[in-house]
Tab-separated table of C-alpha atoms in Angstrom:
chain	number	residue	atom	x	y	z
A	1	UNK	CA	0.000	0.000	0.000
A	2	UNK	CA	1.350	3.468	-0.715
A	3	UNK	CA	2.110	6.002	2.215
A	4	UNK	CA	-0.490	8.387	0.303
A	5	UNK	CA	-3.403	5.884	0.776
A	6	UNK	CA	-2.624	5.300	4.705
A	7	UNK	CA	-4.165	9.127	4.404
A	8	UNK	CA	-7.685	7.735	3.325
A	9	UNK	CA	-7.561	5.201	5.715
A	10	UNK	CA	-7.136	6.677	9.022
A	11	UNK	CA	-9.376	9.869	10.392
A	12	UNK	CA	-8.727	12.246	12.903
A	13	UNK	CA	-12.454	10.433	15.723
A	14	UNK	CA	-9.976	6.831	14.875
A	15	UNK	CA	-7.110	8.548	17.163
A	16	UNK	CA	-8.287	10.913	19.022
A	17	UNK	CA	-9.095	10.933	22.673
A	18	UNK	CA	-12.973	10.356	23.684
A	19	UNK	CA	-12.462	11.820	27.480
A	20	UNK	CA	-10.772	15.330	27.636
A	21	UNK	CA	-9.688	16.202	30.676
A	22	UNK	CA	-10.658	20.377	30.374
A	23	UNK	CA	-10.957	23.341	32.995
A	24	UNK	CA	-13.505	25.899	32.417
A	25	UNK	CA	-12.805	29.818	32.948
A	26	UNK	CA	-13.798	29.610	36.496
A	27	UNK	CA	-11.128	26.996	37.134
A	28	UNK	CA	-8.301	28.041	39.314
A	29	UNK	CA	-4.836	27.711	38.363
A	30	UNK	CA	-4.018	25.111	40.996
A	31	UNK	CA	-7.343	23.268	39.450
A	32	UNK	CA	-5.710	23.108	35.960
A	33	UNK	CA	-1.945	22.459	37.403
A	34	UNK	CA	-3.149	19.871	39.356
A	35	UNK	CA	-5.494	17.829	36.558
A	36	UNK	CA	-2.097	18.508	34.385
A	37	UNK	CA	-0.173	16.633	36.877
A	38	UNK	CA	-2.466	13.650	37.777
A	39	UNK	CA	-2.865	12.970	33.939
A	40	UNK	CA	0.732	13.494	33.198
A	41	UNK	CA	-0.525	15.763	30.414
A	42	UNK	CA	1.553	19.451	29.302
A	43	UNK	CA	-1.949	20.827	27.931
A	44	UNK	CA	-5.230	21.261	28.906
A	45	UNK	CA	-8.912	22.535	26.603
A	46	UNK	CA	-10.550	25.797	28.253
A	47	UNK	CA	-14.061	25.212	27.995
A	48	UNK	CA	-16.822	28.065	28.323
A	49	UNK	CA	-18.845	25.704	31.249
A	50	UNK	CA	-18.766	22.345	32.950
A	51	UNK	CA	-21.054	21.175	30.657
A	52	UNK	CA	-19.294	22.711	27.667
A	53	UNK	CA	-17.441	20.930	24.614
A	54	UNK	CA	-16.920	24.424	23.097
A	55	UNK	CA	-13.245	25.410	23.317
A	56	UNK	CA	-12.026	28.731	23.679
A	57	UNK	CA	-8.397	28.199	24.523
A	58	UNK	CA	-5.634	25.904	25.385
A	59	UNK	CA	-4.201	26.454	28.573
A	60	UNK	CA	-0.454	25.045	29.232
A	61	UNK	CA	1.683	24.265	32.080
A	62	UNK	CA	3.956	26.482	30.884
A	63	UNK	CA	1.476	29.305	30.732
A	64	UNK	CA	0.393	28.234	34.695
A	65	UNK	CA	4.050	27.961	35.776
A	66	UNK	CA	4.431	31.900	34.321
A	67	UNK	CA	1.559	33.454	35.641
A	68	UNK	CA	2.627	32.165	38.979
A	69	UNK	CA	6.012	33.257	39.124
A	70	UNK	CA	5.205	36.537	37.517
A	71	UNK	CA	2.597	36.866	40.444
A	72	UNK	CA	4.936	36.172	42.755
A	73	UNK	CA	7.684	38.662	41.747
A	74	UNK	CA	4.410	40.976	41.658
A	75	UNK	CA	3.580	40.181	45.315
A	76	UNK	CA	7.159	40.459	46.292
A	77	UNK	CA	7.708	44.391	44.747
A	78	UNK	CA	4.284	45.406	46.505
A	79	UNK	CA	2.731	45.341	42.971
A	80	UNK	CA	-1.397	44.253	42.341
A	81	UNK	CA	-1.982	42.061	40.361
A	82	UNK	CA	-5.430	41.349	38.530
A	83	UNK	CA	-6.048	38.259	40.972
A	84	UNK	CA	-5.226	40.567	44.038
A	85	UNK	CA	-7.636	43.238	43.063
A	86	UNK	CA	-10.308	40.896	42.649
């Protein structure tokens, strides 16, 4: 069989995974670090609700390591932040 007709053969629902682990944009960080950690997984869908399959983002651990740190160094200059305000 040619490598051009393996394309045909195989579509994206064959692969993909049927249970996404997601956070919604209440989540807190520690929520979406933590579900990252358990699952062993570096990215995670933001959904609009609980009930929700509509993405809006992709959060990564990355992103929730940065935000962190950069609130720390905020906290530790005397800075707000937007989650101190709030």
């Amino acid at each position: 069989m040619l490598e051009k007709d393996l394309y045909n053969l195989v579509v994206a629902k064959d692969i993909a995974t049927q249970d996404v682990l997601t956070v919604t944009l209440n989540d807190t960080l520690a929520v979406a670090l933590k579900k990252m950690t358990v699952a062993e997984i570096r990215e995670l869908p933001v959904v609009t609700g609980a009930d929700s399959k509509r993405v809006i983002s992709m959060l990564s651990r990355k992103d929730v390591i940065r935000i962190y740190h950069d609130e720390n160094e905020k906290h530790k200059t005397g800075k707000l932040s937007r989650m101190e305000r709030r």
